[in-house]
Amino acid sequence: MTFSRNPDQDDIRKDALLALTSEFVRQGHPIQYAKHMATATIFQADLDLRNAQFTRLLAWLKENHDDIYPQALEIAEGVRQEFERRVTDDF
């Protein structure tokens, strides 16, 4: 499956980054830090959204497809462990 990028989304992302950076600068943060702060804030919001989506999906599976719910949990745990190995392994 492939997903095509929506060019309008890129504009929205750039606008959001610019607006958030400007807000951090307005609050008195130096521009070089404000850019990183804005990027980190947007990234964290994206992670929070994905976590909420995943939690909702697991809850739906448990409620509507209890037969495959344990398998879904195993897959999720496997992905978590693989991610942790990648993050903690020496390169």
PDB file of C-alpha atoms in Angstrom, residues 7-65:
ATOM      1  CA  PRO A   7       0.930  19.132  -0.804  1.00  0.00           C
ATOM      2  CA  ASP A   8      -1.627  21.107   1.222  1.00  0.00           C
ATOM      3  CA  GLN A   9      -0.568  19.160   4.320  1.00  0.00           C
ATOM      4  CA  ASP A  10       3.017  20.311   3.835  1.00  0.00           C
ATOM      5  CA  ASP A  11       1.824  23.930   3.795  1.00  0.00           C
ATOM      6  CA  ILE A  12      -0.204  23.382   6.962  1.00  0.00           C
ATOM      7  CA  ARG A  13       2.787  21.811   8.702  1.00  0.00           C
ATOM      8  CA  LYS A  14       5.059  24.673   7.677  1.00  0.00           C
ATOM      9  CA  ASP A  15       2.488  27.217   8.821  1.00  0.00           C
ATOM     10  CA  ALA A  16       2.088  25.451  12.181  1.00  0.00           C
ATOM     11  CA  LEU A  17       5.855  25.300  12.699  1.00  0.00           C
ATOM     12  CA  LEU A  18       6.235  28.973  11.803  1.00  0.00           C
ATOM     13  CA  ALA A  19       3.357  30.045  14.065  1.00  0.00           C
ATOM     14  CA  LEU A  20       4.622  28.027  17.016  1.00  0.00           C
ATOM     15  CA  THR A  21       8.200  29.226  16.512  1.00  0.00           C
ATOM     16  CA  SER A  22       6.942  32.807  16.405  1.00  0.00           C
ATOM     17  CA  GLU A  23       5.024  32.266  19.637  1.00  0.00           C
ATOM     18  CA  PHE A  24       8.113  30.935  21.404  1.00  0.00           C
ATOM     19  CA  VAL A  25      10.140  33.912  20.148  1.00  0.00           C
ATOM     20  CA  ARG A  26       7.381  36.257  21.349  1.00  0.00           C
ATOM     21  CA  GLN A  27       7.709  34.623  24.776  1.00  0.00           C
ATOM     22  CA  GLY A  28      11.379  35.590  24.790  1.00  0.00           C
ATOM     23  CA  HIS A  29      13.131  32.437  23.612  1.00  0.00           C
ATOM     24  CA  PRO A  30      16.055  32.870  21.176  1.00  0.00           C
ATOM     25  CA  ILE A  31      15.108  31.989  17.591  1.00  0.00           C
ATOM     26  CA  GLN A  32      17.563  29.080  17.340  1.00  0.00           C
ATOM     27  CA  TYR A  33      15.973  27.443  20.420  1.00  0.00           C
ATOM     28  CA  ALA A  34      12.421  28.408  19.463  1.00  0.00           C
ATOM     29  CA  LYS A  35      12.696  26.415  16.220  1.00  0.00           C
ATOM     30  CA  HIS A  36      13.738  23.289  18.103  1.00  0.00           C
ATOM     31  CA  MET A  37      11.107  23.835  20.778  1.00  0.00           C
ATOM     32  CA  ALA A  38       8.399  24.165  18.120  1.00  0.00           C
ATOM     33  CA  THR A  39       9.557  21.032  16.331  1.00  0.00           C
ATOM     34  CA  ALA A  40       9.633  19.065  19.593  1.00  0.00           C
ATOM     35  CA  THR A  41       6.180  20.337  20.578  1.00  0.00           C
ATOM     36  CA  ILE A  42       4.647  19.312  17.254  1.00  0.00           C
ATOM     37  CA  PHE A  43       6.403  15.942  17.381  1.00  0.00           C
ATOM     38  CA  GLN A  44       5.093  15.303  20.909  1.00  0.00           C
ATOM     39  CA  ALA A  45       1.560  16.243  19.872  1.00  0.00           C
ATOM     40  CA  ASP A  46       1.822  13.797  16.965  1.00  0.00           C
ATOM     41  CA  LEU A  47       3.015  11.033  19.322  1.00  0.00           C
ATOM     42  CA  ASP A  48       0.155  11.762  21.722  1.00  0.00           C
ATOM     43  CA  LEU A  49      -2.347  11.560  18.865  1.00  0.00           C
ATOM     44  CA  ARG A  50      -0.926   8.254  17.624  1.00  0.00           C
ATOM     45  CA  ASN A  51      -0.972   6.818  21.141  1.00  0.00           C
ATOM     46  CA  ALA A  52      -4.617   7.836  21.530  1.00  0.00           C
ATOM     47  CA  GLN A  53      -5.488   6.280  18.172  1.00  0.00           C
ATOM     48  CA  PHE A  54      -3.707   3.045  19.063  1.00  0.00           C
ATOM     49  CA  THR A  55      -5.350   2.868  22.484  1.00  0.00           C
ATOM     50  CA  ARG A  56      -8.755   3.435  20.912  1.00  0.00           C
ATOM     51  CA  LEU A  57      -8.088   0.734  18.315  1.00  0.00           C
ATOM     52  CA  LEU A  58      -7.086  -1.784  20.988  1.00  0.00           C
ATOM     53  CA  ALA A  59     -10.186  -0.951  23.027  1.00  0.00           C
ATOM     54  CA  TRP A  60     -12.350  -1.429  19.943  1.00  0.00           C
ATOM     55  CA  LEU A  61     -10.690  -4.764  19.200  1.00  0.00           C
ATOM     56  CA  LYS A  62     -11.255  -5.937  22.773  1.00  0.00           C
ATOM     57  CA  GLU A  63     -14.910  -4.944  22.660  1.00  0.00           C
ATOM     58  CA  ASN A  64     -15.777  -6.121  19.147  1.00  0.00           C
ATOM     59  CA  HIS A  65     -13.203  -8.794  18.292  1.00  0.00           C
TER      60      HIS A  65
END
